[in-house]
XYZ file of C-alpha atoms in Angstrom:
308
model
C 78.280 110.470 84.453
C 80.082 113.787 84.945
C 77.057 115.040 86.908
C 77.377 112.150 89.372
C 81.009 111.029 89.634
C 82.701 114.163 90.919
C 84.063 115.616 94.133
C 81.987 118.076 96.161
C 83.140 121.487 94.974
C 83.287 124.852 96.690
C 84.434 125.602 100.230
C 81.394 124.426 102.189
C 81.570 122.142 105.233
C 81.151 119.036 103.058
C 83.458 120.169 100.232
C 86.361 118.053 99.016
C 88.654 121.068 99.450
C 88.084 121.037 103.225
C 87.841 117.251 103.657
C 90.682 115.696 101.692
C 93.556 115.431 104.177
C 93.635 111.650 103.686
C 94.166 112.132 99.959
C 96.765 114.846 100.553
C 98.681 112.491 102.837
C 98.473 109.825 100.147
C 99.929 112.203 97.552
C 102.738 113.169 99.926
C 103.403 109.525 100.833
C 103.815 108.452 97.205
C 105.496 111.597 95.834
C 109.035 110.127 96.197
C 108.025 107.209 93.958
C 106.706 109.616 91.319
C 109.889 111.708 91.501
C 112.030 108.579 91.207
C 110.198 107.598 88.018
C 110.581 111.089 86.551
C 114.302 111.066 87.389
C 114.872 107.661 85.779
C 113.011 108.808 82.682
C 115.006 112.048 82.379
C 118.317 110.229 82.923
C 117.560 107.557 80.322
C 119.402 107.575 77.002
C 116.131 107.908 75.085
C 115.162 111.181 76.778
C 115.854 114.198 74.504
C 118.783 116.234 75.811
C 117.830 119.381 73.937
C 114.558 121.285 74.235
C 112.328 118.221 74.453
C 108.787 117.851 75.724
C 107.683 116.000 78.843
C 103.986 115.134 78.845
C 102.308 114.307 82.169
C 98.752 113.386 83.138
C 97.125 113.432 86.581
C 94.186 111.036 86.386
C 92.554 112.090 89.657
C 89.507 114.347 89.913
C 90.252 116.479 92.968
C 88.797 119.858 93.863
C 90.592 122.540 95.858
C 94.265 122.551 96.957
C 94.930 118.898 96.067
C 94.111 119.538 92.407
C 97.521 120.960 91.527
C 99.567 119.692 94.484
C 101.162 116.731 92.720
C 101.863 118.477 89.440
C 103.291 121.594 91.090
C 105.743 119.417 93.034
C 106.725 117.464 89.918
C 107.237 120.669 87.912
C 109.639 122.013 90.547
C 111.435 118.668 90.619
C 111.838 118.610 86.816
C 113.318 122.116 86.737
C 115.731 121.368 89.599
C 116.810 118.040 88.103
C 117.386 119.680 84.711
C 119.802 122.120 86.352
C 121.525 119.267 88.180
C 121.964 117.335 84.925
C 123.099 120.424 83.044
C 120.204 120.051 80.622
C 117.727 122.546 79.287
C 114.445 122.151 81.140
C 111.934 120.352 78.893
C 108.689 121.900 77.761
C 105.958 120.554 80.035
C 102.506 119.549 78.832
C 100.075 118.593 81.598
C 96.663 116.946 81.428
C 94.290 116.814 84.391
C 91.298 114.612 85.192
C 89.933 111.370 83.807
C 86.275 110.366 84.081
C 85.247 106.937 82.737
C 81.752 105.762 82.026
C 80.523 102.414 83.309
C 77.413 100.363 84.027
C 78.532 98.824 87.300
C 75.380 97.308 88.765
C 74.952 94.501 86.223
C 75.198 91.153 88.036
C 74.979 92.631 91.543
C 71.253 92.194 92.125
C 71.880 89.555 94.829
C 73.891 91.912 97.045
C 70.831 93.207 98.924
C 71.587 94.769 102.295
C 75.127 95.634 101.242
C 76.533 98.531 99.237
C 79.944 96.923 98.667
C 81.555 93.543 99.180
C 80.817 92.090 102.610
C 81.043 88.803 104.472
C 77.380 88.207 103.591
C 77.832 88.861 99.856
C 77.064 85.783 97.699
C 79.957 84.264 95.679
C 78.376 85.525 92.462
C 78.645 89.107 93.696
C 82.321 88.671 94.593
C 82.932 87.290 91.117
C 80.983 90.126 89.462
C 83.093 92.740 91.237
C 86.347 91.031 90.272
C 85.202 90.515 86.683
C 84.403 94.226 86.405
C 87.804 95.123 87.879
C 89.520 92.816 85.391
C 87.740 94.403 82.426
C 88.180 97.980 83.617
C 91.816 97.720 84.693
C 92.823 95.838 81.557
C 91.065 98.441 79.406
C 92.714 101.220 81.414
C 96.194 99.757 80.923
C 95.597 99.275 77.211
C 94.365 102.837 76.683
C 97.233 104.353 78.694
C 99.789 102.274 76.816
C 98.548 103.924 73.627
C 99.183 107.355 75.133
C 102.704 106.679 76.432
C 105.950 106.463 74.485
C 108.127 103.372 74.893
C 109.887 103.749 78.217
C 107.199 106.127 79.496
C 106.304 105.903 83.175
C 103.046 105.655 85.103
C 102.580 105.671 88.895
C 99.220 104.485 90.236
C 97.931 104.657 93.800
C 94.606 102.998 94.538
C 92.716 101.569 97.516
C 93.830 97.992 98.069
C 93.944 95.126 100.522
C 96.591 92.850 102.025
C 94.661 89.585 102.068
C 93.440 87.544 99.128
C 89.749 87.468 100.107
C 88.007 90.405 98.411
C 85.435 90.698 101.220
C 87.960 90.890 104.061
C 87.162 93.210 106.934
C 90.295 95.354 106.534
C 89.075 96.746 103.222
C 85.309 96.352 103.485
C 84.232 97.212 107.016
C 84.302 100.946 106.389
C 81.560 100.318 103.803
C 79.652 97.896 106.033
C 79.228 100.781 108.480
C 77.799 102.895 105.662
C 75.447 100.005 104.840
C 74.260 99.970 108.455
C 73.464 103.698 108.350
C 71.576 103.375 105.055
C 69.658 100.277 106.181
C 68.610 102.066 109.376
C 67.219 104.931 107.331
C 65.463 102.580 104.911
C 63.776 100.789 107.827
C 62.549 104.183 109.054
C 61.200 105.101 105.625
C 63.685 107.928 105.116
C 65.119 106.407 101.945
C 63.636 103.961 99.457
C 64.387 100.284 100.209
C 64.350 99.260 96.538
C 66.864 101.955 95.701
C 69.062 100.750 98.553
C 68.880 97.161 97.291
C 70.084 98.322 93.868
C 72.940 100.486 95.176
C 76.494 99.131 94.831
C 79.598 101.288 95.078
C 81.449 101.357 91.728
C 84.901 100.477 93.018
C 87.117 97.502 93.814
C 90.043 97.171 96.224
C 92.494 94.728 94.634
C 95.304 92.780 96.236
C 98.907 93.192 95.110
C 98.708 89.761 93.483
C 95.623 90.742 91.469
C 97.232 93.957 90.219
C 100.428 92.133 89.305
C 98.473 89.444 87.456
C 96.449 91.983 85.463
C 99.540 93.980 84.482
C 101.342 90.847 83.314
C 98.280 89.542 81.477
C 97.696 92.820 79.621
C 101.374 92.922 78.701
C 102.013 96.578 77.831
C 103.843 97.477 81.045
C 106.637 96.185 83.252
C 106.281 96.598 87.013
C 109.194 98.544 88.478
C 107.888 98.880 92.019
C 104.816 97.672 93.911
C 104.043 98.233 97.579
C 101.181 98.251 100.059
C 101.031 100.869 102.791
C 98.650 101.841 105.583
C 97.065 105.080 106.718
C 95.080 105.526 109.921
C 91.356 106.162 109.470
C 91.895 109.345 111.483
C 93.736 111.612 109.048
C 94.435 114.114 111.827
C 96.356 111.625 113.988
C 99.845 113.026 114.495
C 98.925 116.419 113.039
C 99.658 119.685 114.840
C 95.947 120.486 114.564
C 94.656 117.331 116.243
C 90.962 116.736 116.896
C 89.146 116.125 120.186
C 88.570 112.471 121.040
C 85.685 111.045 119.028
C 85.849 113.647 116.276
C 87.927 111.438 113.968
C 84.785 109.619 112.834
C 83.055 112.917 112.114
C 85.948 114.117 109.936
C 86.228 110.780 108.149
C 82.499 110.859 107.363
C 82.980 114.347 105.877
C 85.885 113.045 103.820
C 83.710 110.227 102.496
C 80.833 112.616 101.819
C 83.125 114.902 99.819
C 83.876 111.980 97.491
C 80.767 109.776 97.543
C 78.068 112.274 98.505
C 77.167 113.144 94.888
C 76.829 109.452 93.950
C 74.570 108.700 96.922
C 72.469 111.841 96.436
C 71.934 110.995 92.759
C 71.065 107.333 93.317
C 68.568 107.979 96.109
C 67.325 111.255 94.622
C 67.643 112.644 98.138
C 67.386 116.116 99.624
C 70.261 117.874 101.337
C 68.677 117.069 104.707
C 68.592 113.328 103.993
C 72.220 113.265 102.834
C 73.236 115.169 105.964
C 71.450 112.559 108.075
C 73.114 109.665 106.212
C 76.578 110.983 106.956
C 75.685 112.082 110.502
C 74.774 108.486 111.335
C 77.778 107.201 109.436
C 80.054 109.502 111.457
C 78.662 108.164 114.733
C 79.244 104.572 113.624
C 82.784 105.424 112.516
C 83.562 107.163 115.820
C 82.275 104.187 117.797
C 84.415 101.747 115.818
C 87.518 103.970 115.902
C 87.205 104.225 119.704
C 87.428 100.426 119.945
C 89.994 99.694 117.243
C 92.834 101.405 115.362
C 91.686 100.665 111.808
C 93.790 101.579 108.793
C 93.108 102.203 105.133
C 95.300 100.078 102.859
C 96.630 101.644 99.670
C 98.551 100.072 96.810
C 101.152 101.989 94.799
C 102.644 100.568 91.611
C 105.067 102.186 89.171
C 105.008 100.935 85.589
C 107.206 101.323 82.501
C 105.769 101.142 78.969
C 107.286 98.124 77.219
C 106.361 98.642 73.563
């Protein structure tokens, strides 16, 4: 699993380090929520006022500048808040990276022609995706509750959706465009059709209601804050270093390749040239769609407190 589910390393054109502005913006967008949780924890009566220890874990798997961005900001915040409170700064223990194992394709055999949920996905596929999310998220909450002290905090940011239909266009169309690129290449004999039919992205974009229901059902955490927020597909929109018209799709395809390239390369057992062609076509499809619409990526941020 570690050989497949990882970001593209190094500093090459397709590396995560050079193609993760969307993620960096997400970290920056949610940093105030993380700081608020740290502040509430440090101000609580149960927090040791002497030389205590504050243990933190970043469960992402970034590569490059984003790897330490969040933790470096939190460390500075902890030291500054300690001075403000007149307390000795706690000893900090930090853990990075979490990589689960999972057999995700079971029950998804009927999703041929798609690599994620789509309007054409059969009801059984929609149910299989949700069932897997339920099992994984419940297991995740249970395992993290065992690692946190009572009153401990956890802030999660994950891809989400606003509507209740799991195959809605707002969360799925970005993957339908990838499906189009892959199906084109399969029809031209550039990738294996059977491998395409068995390929399903191992992820799920839940609604706020689904996350809330799973947290309440599992029972270990109380929800302190939950919000949905949007980010433009073009990460460079509004940046000082803006891109020429039409290049937003190219950069977004590189961002996606930095994250999902290793998974696709492994599944299709493809050469570098084939992967380059997959994401070249994907970038063209993205650019065409972004020229017609102003699509956004929906994210969900929830802050949780350990109950018992």
